[in-house]
Coordinates of C-alpha atoms in Angstrom, one line a residue:
M986 CA 4.2 -3.4 -7.1
D987 CA 7.6 -5.1 -7.0
D988 CA 9.6 -1.8 -6.9
W989 CA 7.6 -0.6 -3.9
I990 CA 8.0 -3.9 -2.2
D991 CA 11.8 -3.7 -2.7
Y992 CA 11.7 -0.1 -1.3
Y993 CA 9.8 -1.0 1.9
D994 CA 12.1 -4.0 2.3
S995 CA 15.1 -1.7 2.4
T996 CA 16.3 0.7 5.1
H997 CA 14.0 3.5 4.1
T998 CA 13.3 6.9 5.7
I999 CA 9.5 7.0 5.4
Y1000 CA 9.1 7.7 9.0
V1001 CA 10.8 10.8 10.3
S1002 CA 11.5 9.5 13.8
K1003 CA 10.8 6.5 16.1
L1004 CA 8.0 8.5 17.7
H1005 CA 6.5 9.1 14.3
R1006 CA 6.7 5.4 13.5
D1007 CA 5.3 4.3 16.7
V1008 CA 2.2 6.7 16.8
H1009 CA 1.6 5.9 13.2
F1010 CA 1.2 2.1 13.9
Q1011 CA -0.6 2.7 17.1
T1012 CA -3.2 4.9 15.3
I1013 CA -3.8 2.4 12.6
A1014 CA -4.1 -0.5 15.0
R1015 CA -6.7 1.5 17.0
D1016 CA -8.7 2.2 13.9
I1017 CA -8.6 -1.4 12.7
V1018 CA -9.8 -2.6 16.1
G1019 CA -12.9 -0.4 15.5
Y1020 CA -13.9 -2.6 12.6
I1021 CA -13.6 -6.0 14.5
A1022 CA -17.0 -7.3 15.2
S1023 CA -16.2 -9.9 17.9
K1024 CA -13.5 -11.3 20.0
D1025 CA -13.7 -14.5 17.9
S1026 CA -13.1 -12.8 14.6
V1027 CA -10.4 -14.0 12.2
V1028 CA -8.7 -10.8 10.8
L1029 CA -6.5 -10.7 7.7
D1030 CA -4.1 -7.7 7.4
Y1031 CA -3.2 -7.8 3.7
A1032 CA 0.3 -6.3 3.0
C1033 CA 0.6 -5.2 6.6
G1034 CA 4.1 -3.8 6.6
E1035 CA 5.9 -3.7 9.9
A1036 CA 2.7 -3.8 11.9
L1037 CA 4.4 -2.8 15.1
S1038 CA 1.1 -2.6 17.0
A1039 CA -0.3 -5.8 15.7
E1040 CA -0.7 -7.2 19.2
T1041 CA -3.3 -4.5 19.9
V1042 CA -5.4 -5.9 17.0
A1043 CA -4.7 -9.5 18.1
D1044 CA -6.0 -8.7 21.6
A1045 CA -9.3 -7.7 20.0
C1046 CA -9.9 -10.7 17.8
G1047 CA -9.5 -14.5 17.8
R1048 CA -6.8 -14.9 15.2
L1049 CA -4.7 -12.2 13.3
I1050 CA -3.1 -13.2 9.9
L1051 CA -0.4 -10.8 8.8
A1052 CA 0.2 -11.2 5.1
E1053 CA 3.3 -9.4 3.9
P1054 CA 5.0 -9.6 0.5
A1055 CA 8.4 -8.2 1.4
P1056 CA 10.6 -11.0 2.6
G1057 CA 12.7 -9.0 5.0
V1058 CA 9.8 -7.4 6.6
R1059 CA 8.1 -10.7 6.8
G1060 CA 11.1 -12.2 8.6
R1061 CA 11.0 -9.4 11.2
L1062 CA 7.3 -10.0 11.7
V1063 CA 8.0 -13.7 12.4
A1064 CA 10.7 -12.8 15.0
R1065 CA 8.7 -10.1 16.6
F1066 CA 5.4 -12.0 17.1
A1067 CA 6.6 -15.6 17.4
P1068 CA 5.6 -15.7 21.2
N1069 CA 2.0 -14.6 20.3
T1070 CA -0.1 -17.6 19.4
K1071 CA -2.9 -15.5 18.0
I1072 CA -0.7 -14.0 15.3
R1073 CA 0.3 -15.8 12.2
V1074 CA 2.6 -14.4 9.5
R1075 CA 2.1 -15.4 5.9
A1076 CA 3.4 -14.5 2.4
L1077 CA 0.7 -13.2 0.0
D1078 CA 1.1 -16.4 -2.1
D1079 CA 0.1 -18.4 1.0
L1080 CA -3.4 -16.9 0.9
R1081 CA -4.2 -19.1 -2.1
H1082 CA -4.0 -22.1 0.2
M1083 CA -6.3 -20.7 2.8
D1084 CA -9.8 -22.2 3.1
D1085 CA -12.7 -20.4 1.4
K1086 CA -15.0 -18.3 3.8
S1087 CA -12.4 -18.4 6.6
V1088 CA -12.0 -14.6 7.3
D1089 CA -14.3 -12.2 9.1
L1090 CA -12.4 -9.0 8.4
A1091 CA -9.8 -8.3 5.7
V1092 CA -8.0 -5.0 5.8
M1093 CA -5.9 -3.3 3.1
N1094 CA -4.5 -0.1 4.5
S1095 CA -2.3 2.2 2.5
V1096 CA -1.7 -0.5 0.0
I1097 CA -3.6 -0.1 -3.2
Q1098 CA -1.8 3.1 -4.2
Y1099 CA 1.2 0.9 -4.8
M1100 CA -0.7 -1.6 -7.0
T1101 CA -1.5 -1.6 -10.6
P1102 CA -5.3 -1.8 -11.3
D1103 CA -4.8 -5.5 -12.3
E1104 CA -2.9 -6.3 -9.2
F1105 CA -5.7 -4.7 -7.1
D1106 CA -8.3 -6.8 -8.9
A1107 CA -6.4 -10.0 -8.2
A1108 CA -6.1 -9.1 -4.5
I1109 CA -9.7 -8.3 -3.9
T1110 CA -10.7 -11.4 -5.9
T1111 CA -8.6 -13.5 -3.5
I1112 CA -10.1 -11.7 -0.5
R1113 CA -13.6 -12.1 -1.6
R1114 CA -13.0 -15.9 -1.7
L1115 CA -11.6 -15.8 1.8
L1116 CA -14.4 -13.7 3.3
K1117 CA -17.2 -15.4 5.2
P1118 CA -20.7 -14.5 4.0
A1119 CA -21.1 -11.8 6.4
G1120 CA -17.4 -10.8 6.3
R1121 CA -16.1 -7.3 5.5
L1122 CA -13.3 -5.9 3.5
V1123 CA -11.9 -2.5 4.7
L1124 CA -9.8 -0.5 2.1
G1125 CA -8.0 2.3 4.0
D1126 CA -5.9 5.3 2.9
V1127 CA -7.1 5.4 -0.6
L1128 CA -5.7 8.4 -2.5
Q1129 CA -8.0 10.7 -4.4
P1130 CA -7.2 12.1 -7.8
N1131 CA -7.7 15.8 -6.7
V1132 CA -5.4 15.6 -3.7
G1133 CA -1.6 15.8 -4.3
M1134 CA 1.5 15.6 -2.2
A1135 CA 0.8 18.9 -0.6
G1136 CA -2.2 17.3 1.2
D1137 CA 0.0 14.6 2.5
V1138 CA 2.5 17.1 3.8
I1139 CA -0.2 19.1 5.6
A1140 CA -1.6 16.0 7.2
L1141 CA 1.8 14.9 8.4
L1142 CA 2.6 18.2 10.0
R1143 CA -0.8 18.3 11.8
F1144 CA -0.2 14.8 13.0
A1145 CA 3.3 15.8 14.2
A1146 CA 1.9 18.8 16.0
K1147 CA -0.5 16.6 17.8
H1148 CA 2.1 14.1 18.9
G1149 CA 5.1 16.4 19.4
F1150 CA 7.5 15.7 16.5
V1151 CA 7.2 18.8 14.3
K1152 CA 11.0 19.4 14.1
D1153 CA 11.6 15.9 13.1
A1154 CA 8.8 16.1 10.6
L1155 CA 10.3 19.2 8.9
L1156 CA 13.7 17.5 8.7
G1157 CA 12.1 14.3 7.5
L1158 CA 10.3 16.1 4.7
V1159 CA 13.6 17.4 3.4
R1160 CA 15.1 13.9 3.6
T1161 CA 12.2 12.5 1.7
A1162 CA 12.4 15.1 -1.0
L1163 CA 15.9 13.8 -1.7
S1164 CA 15.2 10.1 -1.1
D1165 CA 14.6 7.1 -3.2
Y1166 CA 10.9 7.4 -2.2
R1167 CA 10.6 10.7 -4.1
Q1168 CA 12.4 9.3 -7.1
L1169 CA 10.3 6.2 -7.1
R1170 CA 7.1 8.2 -6.8
T1171 CA 8.1 10.4 -9.7
R1172 CA 9.1 7.4 -11.9
I1173 CA 6.3 5.0 -11.1
G1174 CA 3.5 7.1 -9.6
L1175 CA 0.8 6.2 -7.2
Q1176 CA -2.7 4.9 -8.2
R1177 CA -5.5 7.2 -7.2
Y1178 CA -9.3 6.5 -7.3
S1179 CA -12.3 8.7 -7.1
E1180 CA -15.1 7.6 -4.7
T1181 CA -17.3 6.8 -7.7
N1182 CA -14.8 4.7 -9.5
M1183 CA -13.8 2.8 -6.3
L1184 CA -17.4 1.9 -5.6
A1185 CA -17.8 0.8 -9.2
K1186 CA -14.6 -1.3 -9.1
L1187 CA -15.7 -3.1 -5.9
A1188 CA -19.2 -3.7 -7.4
A1189 CA -17.6 -5.3 -10.5
A1190 CA -15.7 -7.6 -8.1
G1191 CA -18.9 -8.8 -6.4
F1192 CA -19.0 -6.4 -3.5
T1193 CA -21.3 -3.7 -2.3
A1194 CA -19.5 -0.9 -0.6
A1195 CA -19.7 2.5 0.9
R1196 CA -17.2 5.2 1.9
A1197 CA -16.6 5.3 5.7
P1198 CA -17.1 8.7 7.5
T1199 CA -13.4 8.7 8.5
N1200 CA -10.2 7.4 7.0
I1201 CA -7.9 4.9 8.8
G1202 CA -4.8 6.7 10.0
H1203 CA -3.9 10.3 10.3
N1204 CA -4.7 11.7 6.8
P1205 CA -8.3 12.9 6.4
S1206 CA -7.9 13.8 2.7
R1207 CA -7.7 10.1 1.9
M1208 CA -10.6 7.7 1.9
T1209 CA -11.6 4.4 3.6
F1210 CA -14.3 2.0 2.1
V1211 CA -16.1 -0.8 3.7
A1212 CA -17.3 -3.6 1.4
R1213 CA -19.4 -6.8 1.8
H1214 CA -20.4 -9.6 -0.5
A1215 CA -23.0 -8.1 -2.8
F1216 CA -25.5 -10.9 -2.1
E1217 CA -25.6 -9.9 1.6
R1218 CA -26.9 -6.5 0.6
S1219 CA -29.4 -8.0 -1.9
R1220 CA -30.9 -10.4 0.8
N1221 CA -31.6 -7.3 2.9
G1222 CA -33.4 -5.6 0.0
G1223 CA -30.8 -3.2 -1.1
T1224 CA -29.4 -2.8 -4.6
P1225 CA -25.7 -2.0 -5.1
K1226 CA -25.1 1.1 -7.2
A1227 CA -22.3 1.0 -9.6
G1228 CA -20.5 3.8 -11.5
T1229 CA -18.6 3.6 -14.7
P1230 CA -15.5 1.2 -14.5
G1231 CA -12.4 2.6 -16.0
K1232 CA -13.0 6.2 -15.4
D1233 CA -11.6 8.5 -12.6
I1234 CA -8.5 6.4 -12.0
E1235 CA -5.4 8.4 -12.0
T1236 CA -1.7 7.6 -11.6
D1237 CA 0.2 10.2 -9.8
S1238 CA 3.8 10.8 -11.0
T1239 CA 4.4 14.0 -9.2

């Protein structure tokens, strides 16, 4: 994940325009708010990125923890949200020192494609410790093995048409094709999970989970999963179903 952290800590061109960047974060914030159970909830946004619309999320909960691995991004988050007493910015390592069972909702959105399977396992183990007994983990923007870069391009153009930045999107796609992002994606690849494998992976980590009807963000070809402590399901008479761990994981290097 270190190479991707360095990329997002640099002056990158992943957003084709300021409008694209703004509506992207607004959309994500709106979707995260939909998972917040109460105004008193403690919400953890794991590897949150720039989180430009974090105040929208903070307004809907009691406390918002923005955990970000990139030091430059983290510094900007601190400066941006210092006046808001409901928002706290942390490094990922700081999560080790948080109290057990202290978080109501943990969100990992558009993160796990940049993680190795072992890094992902370590992250959800930490999150499981932090979640309250009735807490939820939401994994958003999970890439499927059968959907390649063409699906991302189509989703971006549809998003651009909806919000009025098609010309910028077309120019941005050309820039991206020539950028460090494309080179990094070709060299390292992105992790992809089938629905069956993701449910099995979460079950192996002590969660029971289901795929959400819609994905967080603008890309409907990607998946979102909602997970809870497995014993919460068991107490209600349900039995988690697991697939076969280790299968249907694919690293995209295209």
